[in-house]
Every structure is written in C-alpha cells, then in structure tokens.
CSV table of C-alpha atoms in Angstrom, one decimal:
chain,number,residue,atom,x,y,z
N,24,UNK,CA,113.4,88.5,101.5
N,25,UNK,CA,111.5,87.1,104.6
N,26,UNK,CA,108.1,88.1,103.1
N,27,UNK,CA,109.0,86.4,99.8
N,28,UNK,CA,110.5,83.2,101.5
N,29,UNK,CA,107.6,82.7,103.9
N,30,UNK,CA,104.8,84.2,101.9
N,31,UNK,CA,104.2,87.0,104.5
N,32,UNK,CA,102.5,90.3,103.9
N,33,UNK,CA,104.5,93.4,104.8
N,34,UNK,CA,102.2,93.9,107.8
N,35,UNK,CA,103.1,90.4,109.0
N,36,UNK,CA,106.8,91.1,108.6
N,37,UNK,CA,106.5,94.4,110.5
N,38,UNK,CA,104.6,92.8,113.3
N,39,UNK,CA,107.1,90.0,113.6
N,40,UNK,CA,110.0,92.5,114.1
N,41,UNK,CA,108.1,95.2,116.0
N,42,UNK,CA,107.0,93.0,118.9
N,43,UNK,CA,109.2,91.5,121.6
N,44,UNK,CA,109.5,87.7,121.4
N,45,UNK,CA,107.3,87.3,124.5
N,46,UNK,CA,104.5,89.4,125.9
N,47,UNK,CA,105.0,91.6,128.9
N,48,UNK,CA,103.6,89.6,131.8
N,49,UNK,CA,103.5,90.4,135.5
N,50,UNK,CA,102.4,93.0,138.0
N,51,UNK,CA,101.8,96.6,136.7
N,52,UNK,CA,105.3,97.5,138.1
N,53,UNK,CA,107.0,94.5,136.4
N,54,UNK,CA,105.3,95.3,133.0
N,55,UNK,CA,106.3,99.0,133.4
N,56,UNK,CA,109.9,97.9,134.3
N,57,UNK,CA,110.1,95.8,131.0
N,58,UNK,CA,108.7,98.7,128.9
N,59,UNK,CA,111.1,101.1,130.6
N,60,UNK,CA,114.1,98.9,129.9
N,61,UNK,CA,113.2,98.5,126.2
N,62,UNK,CA,112.6,102.2,125.9
N,63,UNK,CA,115.7,103.5,127.8
N,64,UNK,CA,118.1,101.1,126.1
N,65,UNK,CA,116.9,102.4,122.7
N,66,UNK,CA,115.4,99.0,121.8
N,67,UNK,CA,112.0,100.5,121.1
N,68,UNK,CA,110.4,103.9,120.7
N,69,UNK,CA,106.8,102.5,120.9
N,70,UNK,CA,104.9,99.3,121.4
N,71,UNK,CA,102.0,97.4,119.9
N,72,UNK,CA,99.9,96.4,122.8
N,73,UNK,CA,98.0,93.2,122.2
N,74,UNK,CA,95.1,92.3,124.4
N,75,UNK,CA,94.7,88.6,125.0
N,76,UNK,CA,91.8,89.0,127.4
N,77,UNK,CA,88.7,91.2,126.7
N,78,UNK,CA,89.7,93.5,129.6
N,79,UNK,CA,93.4,93.4,128.9
N,80,UNK,CA,93.7,96.9,127.4
N,81,UNK,CA,91.6,98.3,130.1
N,82,UNK,CA,93.9,96.7,132.7
N,83,UNK,CA,96.9,98.1,130.9
N,84,UNK,CA,95.5,101.7,130.8
N,85,UNK,CA,94.3,101.6,134.4
N,86,UNK,CA,97.2,99.9,136.0
N,87,UNK,CA,100.4,100.1,133.9
N,88,UNK,CA,99.9,103.6,132.3
N,89,UNK,CA,99.8,105.4,135.7
N,90,UNK,CA,103.1,103.7,136.7
N,91,UNK,CA,104.7,104.8,133.4
N,92,UNK,CA,103.3,108.3,134.0
N,93,UNK,CA,104.8,108.5,137.5
N,94,UNK,CA,108.1,107.6,136.0
N,95,UNK,CA,107.8,110.3,133.3
N,96,UNK,CA,107.6,107.8,130.5
N,97,UNK,CA,104.0,108.5,129.4
N,98,UNK,CA,102.3,111.8,129.0
N,99,UNK,CA,99.8,112.9,131.6
N,100,UNK,CA,98.1,115.5,129.4
N,101,UNK,CA,97.9,116.6,125.8
N,102,UNK,CA,98.9,120.0,124.7
N,103,UNK,CA,96.6,120.3,121.7
N,104,UNK,CA,92.8,120.3,121.4
N,105,UNK,CA,92.6,117.8,118.6
N,106,UNK,CA,94.4,114.7,117.5
N,107,UNK,CA,95.8,116.7,114.6
N,108,UNK,CA,97.2,119.3,117.1
N,109,UNK,CA,98.8,116.6,119.2
N,110,UNK,CA,100.4,115.1,116.1
N,111,UNK,CA,101.7,118.5,115.0
N,112,UNK,CA,99.8,118.4,111.7
N,113,UNK,CA,98.6,121.5,109.9
N,114,UNK,CA,95.0,121.6,108.8
N,115,UNK,CA,95.0,120.7,105.1
N,116,UNK,CA,93.6,123.1,102.5
N,117,UNK,CA,90.0,122.2,101.6
N,118,UNK,CA,90.4,121.1,98.0
N,119,UNK,CA,86.8,122.2,97.4
N,120,UNK,CA,87.2,125.7,98.6
N,121,UNK,CA,87.5,128.8,96.4
N,122,UNK,CA,91.0,129.5,97.8
N,123,UNK,CA,92.2,126.1,96.6
N,124,UNK,CA,90.9,127.0,93.1
N,125,UNK,CA,92.7,130.4,93.1
N,126,UNK,CA,95.9,128.8,94.3
N,127,UNK,CA,95.8,126.1,91.5
N,128,UNK,CA,95.1,128.8,88.9
N,129,UNK,CA,98.1,130.9,90.2
N,130,UNK,CA,100.3,127.8,90.0
N,131,UNK,CA,99.2,127.1,86.5
N,132,UNK,CA,100.1,130.7,85.4
N,133,UNK,CA,103.5,130.6,87.0
C-alpha cells in the first residue's frame, strides 16, 4: 500500500523499513553497542551499512568489526573455500553438460 500511495519502488519500501531511523554514530564501541542491542533484542538479523564518507566502510571494517568479533557477534573466519560454500549452496548442474542432457531425457521418458 505504501508503494502505491507514495509511488515507491519495492526496493525503496524495503530500504525504508530495513534501516534504523537514524544512522549508527559514535565510537567503534558505541556503534557496536547499538548493533548488538538491535541484534540481541531480535529487532534485526542483519544491517545495510551505508557509507556517507568515502572511507566510511573502511572505518567500519577496521574499527567496528573487530569489536563485534571480540563480542562473538561477527565471524572471524569462513568455513568454506568459496562464497557458494559459505552460503551453503550446492554447485548447480551445468546445463550444457552431457549429464544434464541425459537427465532431461530420463525425465522425459518417466
């Protein structure tokens, strides 16, 4: 309804409701405190981090992430070797391979 009333895209609606009303501002510890509060109260399971300054994301990763890691709120290592591994996704069948053709033929015969 909001998208219709205000002429917003679905992305704009999602961003409006996925972000806190104000940005996290403060020392690395204060920003980590705010993120921790949102996470532990179930108010969020992830964040869209906006960078106002060109170096903002670098500051976040170098200063805030280590604090979150010390608190056990952010991973310190990845278990997989690839992004696909880390997301728990299987390697898709190559649709151009012979195996895919055989599988399609078997499905058609069944």
